[in-house]
């Protein structure tokens, strides 16, 4: 059984021919069969596609051909990324029969790297949520305790990796949607710099904030996956046209003298005492590793939730206008006129949270309210970005919890949307400022649930962040503990 | 303060049909959420540029050259109703 082995460990087995890429897939699908009824991490499986890639890998191994670093390693993708010929739903009824006529750029890159895509992971509908409870295909459960949420919106991707169904996964992060579920599930998740990974073929939620990134059970796996998917793409005009460094080349170097700023606003009131204690302990580990720690203030933190949600909802209302029942997706069977077809299709096709965000976004953009909400939020966004620019004048990286609490009970926040939005307080400023962020396991609360630590860095500092994360991981080993299923 | 009339107006702009129950629920929830968002009014944003985008990109141009995207049949396969190679909709 290889459920919890890392990509590097599995690669050795593949190259020694102790296991074939096909057998690795067999094991993944067997594991999915065993545990997925408890967890519901997948919307659909893409077996034909995966075995085709695995077959290519096994052929190459047979003739001793060169293999890309992640060749044959099972990977799950969030079901808001288009795979040609494969149903891609964004966990919404409005897209439940949508079969994209093209591949997302990340899918092409994974295929070039011979990484088998094993299935489409569950998410909050259109990635709008922090708990993976709003999917039209049922909630996903946390493998550490199935009464709890896995975090969201990329909950299916995180659970697939945390439960050993997959070795790797991709998610998308608009306000914390990779980092939060990574933290609740005790694995590593990374949101790269905005523009580092192409968004072409990612079903848009809020285009100025969305970014695709990897999940893994160790930092090195996350670095290798980021390597495979990064780079400029002419199909995404916001993708960054700069060379991609070798993310693992210097990952093992020490971090003596690294300046880490602990964000004071994120360890104040409202942070669960267990989480606070675990984070303070993690800070000590960094001190022991030779880092210089100081406290840093991000003064506009208090306005981050409002700023983020106004902007995200406004962009969502605009992006989701395309779902009109004309060209693809669901159409109501009962309409007499075009207008009625639009309003009924959208009423029947979208779930409650998506409608709420479309409505609030429309409101924030509507005549008479634009200046008070949308423009104001954009101005505060500038101020938040300036807070970070200033912070990075005196430190190399910033440190905080990923979330003020650990995984919460299913259903406990669904009636109070604002209480759900507050879960994103520590993560969403990275999206507003375009900065990279990583979530890594840093201990457990008194109930035994994983606590995640977040590192944030300046634009395109992924290499440094991965090195800092790797050093912590090797010094502590929290990533080696897995849920019992 | 958000009224049911506001919710109806926004629903119309957003092309969403809402049930009576949804209207009442959203009226209450929107009041709470917008109350919270109103804290933005405290921030002094005089002479602060609104940020449209984090990257300094403007008008990314490429060569004006036709390229193959997808074929018509594949695209039309997703159409809820199609006729003679066109998307068909109810009368306006």
Coordinates of C-alpha atoms in Angstrom, one line a residue:
Chain A
X1 CA 0.0 0.0 0.0
X2 CA 1.4 3.4 -1.0
X3 CA -1.5 5.7 0.0
X4 CA 0.7 8.2 1.8
X5 CA 3.9 8.0 -0.1
X6 CA 5.3 11.2 -1.7
X7 CA 5.8 11.8 -5.4
X8 CA 9.6 11.4 -5.0
X9 CA 9.2 8.1 -3.2
X10 CA 6.8 6.8 -5.8
X11 CA 9.1 8.0 -8.6
X12 CA 11.9 5.8 -7.2
X13 CA 9.6 2.8 -7.2
X14 CA 8.5 3.5 -10.7
X15 CA 12.1 3.8 -12.0
X16 CA 13.1 0.6 -10.1
X17 CA 10.1 -1.0 -11.8
X18 CA 8.8 -2.1 -8.4
X19 CA 5.4 -0.7 -9.4
X20 CA 4.0 0.5 -12.8
X21 CA 2.2 3.7 -13.4
X22 CA -0.9 1.6 -14.2
X23 CA -0.7 -0.1 -10.8
X24 CA -0.3 3.2 -9.1
X25 CA -3.6 4.3 -10.6
X26 CA -5.2 1.0 -9.6
X27 CA -4.2 1.7 -6.0
X28 CA -5.7 5.3 -6.2
X29 CA -9.0 4.1 -7.6
X30 CA -9.1 1.3 -5.0
X31 CA -8.6 3.8 -2.3
X32 CA -11.3 6.0 -3.8
X33 CA -13.7 3.1 -3.8
X34 CA -12.9 2.4 -0.1
X35 CA -13.2 5.9 1.3
X36 CA -15.0 8.1 -1.1
X37 CA -18.5 7.2 0.1
X38 CA -17.5 8.6 3.5
X39 CA -15.8 11.7 2.0
X40 CA -17.4 12.6 -1.3
X41 CA -14.2 14.3 -2.6
X42 CA -14.9 13.6 -6.3
X43 CA -17.6 14.7 -8.7
X44 CA -16.4 12.4 -11.4
X45 CA -13.5 10.1 -12.2
X46 CA -11.5 10.3 -15.4
X47 CA -10.2 6.8 -15.7
X48 CA -9.8 6.6 -19.5
X49 CA -7.8 9.7 -19.5
X50 CA -5.7 8.7 -16.5
X51 CA -4.9 5.2 -17.8
X52 CA -4.0 6.6 -21.2
X53 CA -1.3 8.8 -19.6
X54 CA -0.2 6.0 -17.3
X55 CA 0.2 3.7 -20.4
X56 CA 2.5 6.3 -22.0
X57 CA 4.6 6.4 -18.8
X58 CA 4.9 2.7 -18.6
X59 CA 6.0 2.5 -22.2
X60 CA 8.7 5.1 -21.6
X61 CA 9.9 3.2 -18.5
X62 CA 10.1 0.1 -20.6
X63 CA 12.6 1.7 -23.0
X64 CA 14.4 3.7 -20.3
X65 CA 13.3 7.0 -21.8
X66 CA 13.6 10.3 -19.9
X67 CA 10.7 11.0 -17.6
X68 CA 9.5 14.3 -16.3
X69 CA 9.7 14.5 -12.5
X70 CA 6.0 13.8 -11.9
X71 CA 5.4 11.3 -14.7
X72 CA 2.9 8.7 -13.5
X73 CA 2.0 10.4 -10.2
X74 CA -1.8 10.5 -9.7
X75 CA -3.3 14.0 -9.5
X76 CA -6.9 15.2 -9.0
X77 CA -8.1 18.5 -10.4
X78 CA -10.8 20.8 -9.0
X79 CA -13.9 20.5 -11.2
X80 CA -13.8 24.1 -12.3
X81 CA -10.9 23.4 -14.7
X82 CA -11.8 22.4 -18.2
X83 CA -10.8 19.1 -19.6
X84 CA -11.7 18.5 -23.2
X85 CA -14.4 15.9 -23.6
X86 CA -14.9 15.5 -19.9
X87 CA -17.8 16.9 -18.0
X88 CA -16.8 20.0 -16.1
X89 CA -19.5 21.3 -13.7
X90 CA -18.0 23.9 -11.3
X91 CA -20.2 21.9 -8.8
X92 CA -23.3 23.7 -10.3
X93 CA -26.5 22.4 -11.7
X94 CA -26.2 25.1 -14.4
X95 CA -23.2 23.3 -15.8
X96 CA -24.0 19.7 -14.8
X97 CA -23.9 18.5 -18.5
X98 CA -21.2 20.9 -19.8
X99 CA -18.5 19.1 -21.8
X100 CA -15.7 21.6 -22.7
X101 CA -14.5 21.6 -26.3
X102 CA -11.0 22.6 -25.1
X103 CA -8.4 21.9 -22.4
X104 CA -7.3 24.4 -19.7
X105 CA -3.7 25.3 -20.1
X106 CA -2.8 23.6 -16.9
X107 CA -4.4 20.4 -18.3
X108 CA -2.2 20.6 -21.3
X109 CA 0.9 21.2 -19.1
X110 CA 0.0 18.2 -16.9
X111 CA -0.3 16.0 -20.0
X112 CA 3.0 17.2 -21.4
X113 CA 4.5 16.2 -18.0
X114 CA 2.8 12.8 -18.2
X115 CA 0.8 13.4 -15.0
X116 CA -2.3 11.2 -14.9
X117 CA -5.5 13.2 -14.1
X118 CA -7.5 10.8 -12.0
X119 CA -10.7 12.8 -11.5
X120 CA -12.6 16.0 -11.0
X121 CA -12.7 17.1 -7.3
X122 CA -15.7 18.6 -5.5
X123 CA -15.9 22.3 -4.6
X124 CA -18.2 24.9 -3.4
X125 CA -20.5 25.9 -6.3
X126 CA -18.4 28.1 -8.6
X127 CA -15.7 28.1 -5.9
X128 CA -17.9 30.4 -3.8
X129 CA -17.6 29.2 -0.2
X130 CA -15.2 28.3 2.5
X131 CA -16.5 24.8 3.5
X132 CA -17.4 22.8 0.4
X133 CA -21.0 22.7 1.6
X134 CA -22.6 24.6 -1.4
X135 CA -21.8 22.0 -4.1
X136 CA -24.8 20.8 -6.1
X137 CA -23.2 17.3 -5.9
X138 CA -23.3 17.1 -2.1
X139 CA -21.0 18.2 0.7
X140 CA -17.4 16.9 1.1
X141 CA -16.4 15.7 4.5
X142 CA -13.2 16.2 6.5
X143 CA -11.1 12.9 6.7
X144 CA -10.0 13.8 10.3
X145 CA -13.6 13.8 11.5
X146 CA -16.4 13.3 9.0
X147 CA -18.8 15.5 11.0
X148 CA -16.6 18.5 10.1
X149 CA -16.1 20.5 6.9
X150 CA -12.9 20.1 5.0
X151 CA -12.7 23.9 4.3
X152 CA -13.3 25.3 0.9
X153 CA -13.7 26.0 -1.8
X154 CA -11.2 23.4 -3.0
X155 CA -12.3 20.9 -0.4
X156 CA -12.5 17.9 -2.7
X157 CA -8.9 18.4 -3.9
X158 CA -7.6 18.8 -0.3
X159 CA -9.5 15.7 0.9
X160 CA -8.4 13.6 -2.0
X161 CA -4.7 14.3 -1.0
X162 CA -5.2 14.1 2.8
X163 CA -7.1 10.8 2.6
X164 CA -4.6 9.1 0.2
X165 CA -7.0 8.9 -2.7
X166 CA -4.6 11.0 -4.7
X167 CA -0.9 12.0 -4.3
X168 CA -1.4 15.5 -5.7
X169 CA -4.2 17.9 -6.6
X170 CA -4.8 21.3 -8.0
X171 CA -7.2 23.8 -6.6
X172 CA -8.0 27.4 -7.3
X173 CA -7.7 30.2 -4.7
X174 CA -9.7 33.4 -4.9
X175 CA -9.7 34.4 -1.2
X176 CA -8.1 31.3 0.5
X177 CA -9.8 28.4 -1.4
X178 CA -6.5 26.4 -1.5
X179 CA -4.9 27.5 1.7
X180 CA -8.0 27.0 4.0
X181 CA -8.8 23.4 3.0
X182 CA -5.1 22.6 3.1
X183 CA -5.1 23.8 6.7
X184 CA -8.3 22.1 7.8
X185 CA -7.1 18.8 6.2
X186 CA -3.4 18.9 7.5
X187 CA -1.7 19.1 4.1
X188 CA 0.3 21.7 2.1
X189 CA -1.5 24.1 -0.3
X190 CA 0.0 27.0 -2.2
X191 CA -1.5 30.0 -3.9
X192 CA 1.1 31.3 -6.3
X193 CA 1.6 34.9 -7.3
X194 CA -1.3 36.2 -9.4
X195 CA -0.4 35.5 -13.0
X196 CA 2.2 32.8 -12.3
X197 CA -0.1 30.0 -13.4
X198 CA -2.4 30.5 -16.5
X199 CA -6.1 30.8 -15.8
X200 CA -7.1 29.8 -19.3
X201 CA -9.8 27.2 -18.9
X202 CA -10.5 27.9 -15.3
X203 CA -14.1 28.7 -14.9
X204 CA -14.0 32.3 -13.6
X205 CA -15.3 33.4 -10.2
X206 CA -13.5 36.8 -9.6
X207 CA -10.9 37.3 -12.4
X208 CA -8.6 39.8 -10.6
X209 CA -8.2 37.4 -7.7
X210 CA -8.4 33.8 -9.0
X211 CA -5.3 31.8 -9.1
X212 CA -4.6 28.0 -9.6
X213 CA -2.2 26.2 -7.3
X214 CA -1.1 22.8 -6.0
X215 CA -1.8 20.6 -3.0
X216 CA 0.5 17.9 -1.7
X217 CA 1.5 16.0 1.4
X218 CA 5.0 17.4 1.5
X219 CA 6.5 20.7 0.4
X220 CA 8.7 19.1 -2.2
X221 CA 5.7 17.6 -4.0
X222 CA 4.0 21.1 -4.0
X223 CA 7.2 22.6 -5.4
X224 CA 7.4 20.0 -8.2
X225 CA 3.7 20.5 -9.1
X226 CA 4.0 24.2 -9.2
X227 CA 7.0 23.7 -11.5
X228 CA 4.8 21.7 -13.9
X229 CA 2.0 24.2 -14.1
X230 CA 3.8 27.6 -14.0
X231 CA 4.7 29.8 -16.9
X232 CA 3.5 32.4 -19.3
X233 CA 0.5 31.6 -21.5
X234 CA -0.5 33.8 -24.5
X235 CA -4.1 32.6 -23.9
X236 CA -4.2 34.4 -20.5
X237 CA -3.3 38.1 -21.0
X238 CA -2.8 38.5 -17.2
X239 CA -0.2 35.7 -17.0
X240 CA 3.3 36.9 -16.0
X241 CA 5.9 36.7 -18.8
X242 CA 9.0 35.9 -16.7
X243 CA 11.1 32.8 -16.4
X244 CA 10.1 30.1 -13.9
X245 CA 12.9 29.3 -11.5
X246 CA 13.8 25.8 -10.5
X247 CA 11.7 25.5 -7.3
X248 CA 13.5 22.5 -5.8
X249 CA 17.1 23.5 -6.7
X250 CA 17.7 25.5 -3.4
X251 CA 14.8 24.2 -1.3
X252 CA 17.1 22.4 1.2
X253 CA 19.3 25.4 1.9
X254 CA 19.1 26.7 5.4
X255 CA 17.2 29.9 6.4
X256 CA 19.6 31.5 8.8
X257 CA 19.1 35.2 8.9
X258 CA 15.7 35.0 7.1
X259 CA 13.5 37.9 8.4
X260 CA 10.0 36.7 9.2
X261 CA 7.3 39.2 10.3
X262 CA 4.4 37.8 12.4
X263 CA 1.3 39.7 11.5
X264 CA 0.0 41.1 14.8
X265 CA -3.6 41.7 13.7
X266 CA -3.9 38.0 13.0
X267 CA -2.9 36.8 16.5
X268 CA -5.2 39.2 18.4
X269 CA -8.8 38.9 19.5
X270 CA -11.0 36.4 17.7
X271 CA -8.2 33.8 17.2
X272 CA -8.9 30.5 18.9
X273 CA -6.5 30.1 21.8
X274 CA -5.4 26.6 20.6
X275 CA -4.6 28.0 17.2
X276 CA -2.7 30.9 18.8
X277 CA -0.6 28.6 21.0
X278 CA 0.3 26.3 18.0
X279 CA 1.3 29.3 15.9
X280 CA 3.4 30.8 18.7
X281 CA 5.1 27.4 18.9
X282 CA 5.8 27.4 15.2
X283 CA 7.3 30.9 15.5
X284 CA 9.7 29.5 18.1
X285 CA 10.7 26.7 15.6
X286 CA 11.6 29.3 13.1
X287 CA 13.7 31.1 15.7
X288 CA 15.5 27.9 16.4
X289 CA 16.1 27.5 12.7
X290 CA 18.0 30.8 12.7
X291 CA 15.2 33.1 11.4
X292 CA 14.9 36.7 12.8
X293 CA 11.4 37.2 14.0
X294 CA 9.6 40.5 14.4
X295 CA 6.1 41.7 14.8
X296 CA 4.6 43.5 11.8
X297 CA 1.3 45.4 11.5
X298 CA -1.0 45.3 8.5
X299 CA -3.2 48.2 9.6
X300 CA -6.0 47.7 7.1
X301 CA -6.6 44.1 8.1
X302 CA -9.9 45.1 9.7
X303 CA -11.3 46.2 6.3
X304 CA -10.1 43.2 4.4
X305 CA -13.3 41.2 4.5
X306 CA -15.4 44.0 3.3
X307 CA -13.0 45.0 0.6
X308 CA -12.6 41.5 -0.6
X309 CA -16.3 40.5 -0.7
X310 CA -17.4 43.7 -2.5
X311 CA -14.8 43.2 -5.2
X312 CA -15.2 39.4 -5.5
X313 CA -19.0 39.7 -5.6
X314 CA -18.9 42.5 -8.2
X315 CA -16.6 40.5 -10.4
X316 CA -18.7 37.3 -9.9
X317 CA -21.9 39.1 -10.9
X318 CA -20.2 40.1 -14.1
X319 CA -18.5 36.8 -14.8
X320 CA -21.6 34.7 -14.2
X321 CA -23.8 36.8 -16.5
X322 CA -22.6 34.4 -19.3
X323 CA -24.8 31.6 -17.8
X324 CA -28.0 32.4 -19.7
X325 CA -29.1 29.1 -21.1
X326 CA -28.3 30.0 -24.7
X327 CA -24.9 28.5 -25.7
X328 CA -24.2 25.8 -23.0
X329 CA -25.4 24.5 -19.7
X330 CA -28.8 24.1 -18.2
X331 CA -31.9 25.8 -19.8
X332 CA -35.3 25.9 -18.1
X333 CA -37.9 23.7 -19.8
X334 CA -40.7 26.3 -19.0
X335 CA -40.3 29.6 -20.6
X336 CA -42.5 31.7 -23.0
X337 CA -40.1 34.5 -23.8
X338 CA -36.3 35.2 -23.9
X339 CA -36.3 37.2 -20.8
X340 CA -38.3 34.6 -18.9
X341 CA -35.9 32.0 -20.2
X342 CA -33.0 33.9 -18.7
X343 CA -34.5 34.6 -15.3
X344 CA -35.9 31.0 -14.8
X345 CA -32.8 29.3 -16.1
X346 CA -30.6 31.3 -13.7
X347 CA -33.1 30.8 -10.8
X348 CA -33.2 27.1 -11.3
X349 CA -29.6 26.6 -12.3
X350 CA -27.7 28.5 -9.5
X351 CA -27.6 27.6 -5.8
X352 CA -28.4 29.9 -2.9
X353 CA -24.9 31.2 -2.2
X354 CA -24.1 31.9 -5.9
X355 CA -27.4 33.9 -6.2
X356 CA -26.5 35.8 -3.0
X357 CA -23.1 36.8 -4.4
X358 CA -24.5 37.7 -7.9
X359 CA -27.2 39.9 -6.2
X360 CA -24.8 41.6 -3.8
X361 CA -22.3 42.2 -6.6
X362 CA -25.0 43.6 -8.9
X363 CA -26.0 45.9 -6.1
X364 CA -22.5 47.1 -5.5
X365 CA -22.1 47.9 -9.2
X366 CA -25.5 49.5 -9.7
X367 CA -26.2 53.1 -10.3
X368 CA -26.0 55.1 -7.1
X369 CA -24.0 52.5 -5.1
X370 CA -20.9 52.1 -7.4
X371 CA -18.9 54.8 -5.7
X372 CA -19.9 53.9 -2.1
X373 CA -19.1 50.2 -2.5
X374 CA -17.2 49.1 -5.6
X375 CA -14.9 52.1 -6.1
X376 CA -14.4 52.5 -2.4
X377 CA -13.3 48.8 -2.1
X378 CA -10.9 49.3 -5.0
X379 CA -9.4 52.3 -3.2
X380 CA -9.0 50.3 0.1
X381 CA -7.5 47.5 -2.0
X382 CA -4.7 50.0 -2.9
X383 CA -4.2 50.8 0.8
X384 CA -4.0 47.1 1.7
X385 CA -1.4 46.5 -1.1
X386 CA 0.6 49.5 0.3
X387 CA 0.5 47.9 3.8
X388 CA 2.2 44.8 2.4
X389 CA 4.7 46.8 0.3
X390 CA 5.7 48.5 3.5
X391 CA 5.9 45.3 5.5
X392 CA 8.2 43.7 2.9
X393 CA 10.6 46.6 3.2
X394 CA 11.6 45.3 6.6
X395 CA 11.0 41.5 6.4
X396 CA 11.4 38.7 3.8
X397 CA 8.2 36.8 4.6
X398 CA 5.1 37.2 6.7
X399 CA 3.6 34.5 9.0
X400 CA 0.1 34.1 10.4
X401 CA -2.5 31.4 11.0
X402 CA -4.4 30.3 7.9
X403 CA -7.7 30.6 9.8
X404 CA -8.7 31.8 13.2
X405 CA -10.2 28.3 14.0
X406 CA -9.7 24.7 13.1
X407 CA -12.3 22.7 11.0
X408 CA -15.9 23.4 12.1
X409 CA -19.0 21.4 12.1
X410 CA -21.0 20.8 9.0
X411 CA -24.0 23.1 8.9
X412 CA -22.8 25.3 11.7
X413 CA -22.3 28.4 9.5
X414 CA -24.6 27.9 6.5
X415 CA -27.5 30.0 7.9
X416 CA -25.2 33.0 8.6
X417 CA -23.3 33.9 5.5
X418 CA -21.3 36.7 7.2
X419 CA -19.9 34.2 9.8
X420 CA -18.7 32.1 6.9
X421 CA -17.1 35.1 5.2
X422 CA -15.1 35.8 8.3
X423 CA -13.3 32.5 8.0
X424 CA -11.2 34.1 5.2
X425 CA -9.8 37.0 7.2
X426 CA -6.2 35.7 7.2
X427 CA -6.0 34.5 3.6
X428 CA -7.8 37.0 1.4
X429 CA -5.4 39.9 1.5
X430 CA -2.9 37.8 -0.5
X431 CA -5.4 37.7 -3.3
X432 CA -6.2 41.4 -3.0
X433 CA -2.5 42.2 -3.3
X434 CA -1.6 39.4 -5.8
X435 CA 0.9 37.9 -3.4
X436 CA 1.9 34.2 -3.1
X437 CA 0.9 32.3 0.0
X438 CA 1.4 28.8 1.4
X439 CA -0.4 26.9 4.0
X440 CA 1.4 24.2 5.9
X441 CA 0.7 21.9 8.9
X442 CA 2.2 23.3 12.1
X443 CA 0.5 21.3 14.9
X444 CA -2.8 20.1 16.3
X445 CA -5.5 21.6 18.5
X446 CA -6.6 20.0 21.7
X447 CA -9.2 17.9 19.7
X448 CA -6.4 16.6 17.5
X449 CA -7.4 18.6 14.5
X450 CA -4.7 20.0 12.2
X451 CA -3.7 23.7 12.4
X452 CA -2.3 25.5 9.4
X453 CA 0.3 28.2 9.3
X454 CA 0.4 30.6 6.5
X455 CA 3.5 32.2 4.9
X456 CA 3.1 35.2 2.6
X457 CA 5.8 36.7 0.5
X458 CA 6.4 39.4 -2.1
X459 CA 5.4 39.0 -5.7
X460 CA 7.3 36.0 -7.3
X461 CA 8.9 34.9 -4.0
X462 CA 7.7 31.3 -4.4
X463 CA 11.2 29.9 -4.3
X464 CA 12.0 31.5 -0.9
X465 CA 8.6 30.6 0.5
X466 CA 9.1 26.9 -0.4
X467 CA 12.5 26.9 1.1
X468 CA 11.1 28.4 4.4
X469 CA 8.3 25.8 4.4
X470 CA 10.6 22.9 3.6
X471 CA 12.9 23.9 6.5
X472 CA 9.9 24.0 8.9
X473 CA 8.5 20.7 7.7
X474 CA 11.8 18.9 8.1
X475 CA 12.3 20.3 11.5
X476 CA 8.9 19.3 12.7
X477 CA 7.3 16.5 10.8
X478 CA 3.6 17.4 11.3
X479 CA 2.9 16.4 7.7
X480 CA 3.7 12.8 8.5
X481 CA 0.6 12.4 10.6
X482 CA -2.5 11.2 8.6
X483 CA -6.1 10.8 9.4
X484 CA -7.5 7.4 10.3
X485 CA -10.2 6.3 8.0
Chain B
X1 CA -31.4 49.8 5.0
X2 CA -32.4 47.3 2.3
X3 CA -36.0 46.9 1.4
X4 CA -37.8 44.1 -0.4
X5 CA -38.2 46.5 -3.3
X6 CA -34.4 47.0 -3.5
X7 CA -34.0 43.2 -3.7
X8 CA -36.6 43.0 -6.5
X9 CA -34.8 45.7 -8.4
X10 CA -31.4 44.0 -8.1
X11 CA -32.9 40.6 -9.0
X12 CA -34.2 42.2 -12.2
X13 CA -30.8 43.6 -13.1
X14 CA -29.2 40.3 -12.4
X15 CA -31.8 38.4 -14.4
X16 CA -32.8 36.2 -11.5
X17 CA -36.3 35.1 -10.7
X18 CA -36.8 34.9 -6.9
X19 CA -39.5 33.3 -4.8
X20 CA -41.3 35.3 -2.1
X21 CA -39.3 33.3 0.5
X22 CA -36.0 34.1 -1.2
X23 CA -36.9 37.8 -1.3
X24 CA -37.6 38.0 2.4
X25 CA -34.5 36.0 3.3
X26 CA -32.2 38.1 1.1
X27 CA -33.7 41.4 2.3
X28 CA -32.7 40.4 5.9
X29 CA -29.3 39.0 5.0
X30 CA -28.4 41.8 2.7
X31 CA -29.1 44.4 5.4
X32 CA -26.7 42.6 7.7
X33 CA -24.0 42.1 5.1
X34 CA -24.2 45.7 3.8
X35 CA -24.1 47.0 7.3
X36 CA -20.9 45.3 7.8
X37 CA -19.5 46.5 4.4
X38 CA -20.4 50.0 5.4
X39 CA -17.4 50.0 7.7
X40 CA -15.4 50.9 4.5
X41 CA -16.9 54.4 4.9
X42 CA -14.5 55.0 7.9
X43 CA -11.4 54.7 5.7
X44 CA -10.0 57.9 4.3
X45 CA -9.5 57.3 0.6
X46 CA -9.0 60.9 -0.5
X47 CA -6.6 60.9 -3.5
X48 CA -6.2 57.1 -3.4
X49 CA -6.3 55.5 -6.8
X50 CA -8.7 52.6 -7.1
X51 CA -6.9 49.4 -7.9
X52 CA -8.4 47.7 -10.9
X53 CA -5.7 45.1 -11.2
X54 CA -2.6 44.0 -9.2
X55 CA -0.3 43.6 -12.2
X56 CA 0.8 46.7 -14.1
X57 CA -0.6 45.2 -17.4
X58 CA -2.4 47.3 -20.0
X59 CA -3.6 46.3 -23.4
X60 CA -1.8 43.1 -23.9
X61 CA -1.5 42.9 -27.7
X62 CA -0.8 40.0 -30.0
X63 CA -0.4 39.6 -33.7
X64 CA -3.7 39.8 -35.5
X65 CA -3.6 36.3 -37.0
X66 CA -6.4 33.7 -37.3
X67 CA -5.9 30.5 -35.3
X68 CA -7.9 27.3 -34.9
X69 CA -9.9 27.3 -31.7
X70 CA -12.6 24.5 -31.8
X71 CA -14.8 23.2 -34.4
X72 CA -18.4 24.3 -34.7
X73 CA -19.9 20.8 -34.0
X74 CA -18.0 20.5 -30.8
X75 CA -19.2 23.9 -29.6
X76 CA -22.8 23.3 -30.6
X77 CA -22.9 20.0 -28.8
X78 CA -23.3 22.0 -25.6
X79 CA -26.2 24.1 -26.8
X80 CA -29.4 23.4 -25.0
X81 CA -31.4 23.9 -28.2
X82 CA -29.7 24.1 -31.6
X83 CA -31.1 24.3 -35.1
X84 CA -29.2 24.3 -38.5
X85 CA -26.0 25.3 -36.8
X86 CA -27.5 28.1 -34.8
X87 CA -28.3 28.6 -31.1
X88 CA -32.1 28.6 -30.8
X89 CA -33.8 30.8 -28.2
X90 CA -37.5 31.5 -27.4
X91 CA -39.1 34.5 -29.1
X92 CA -38.0 37.9 -27.7

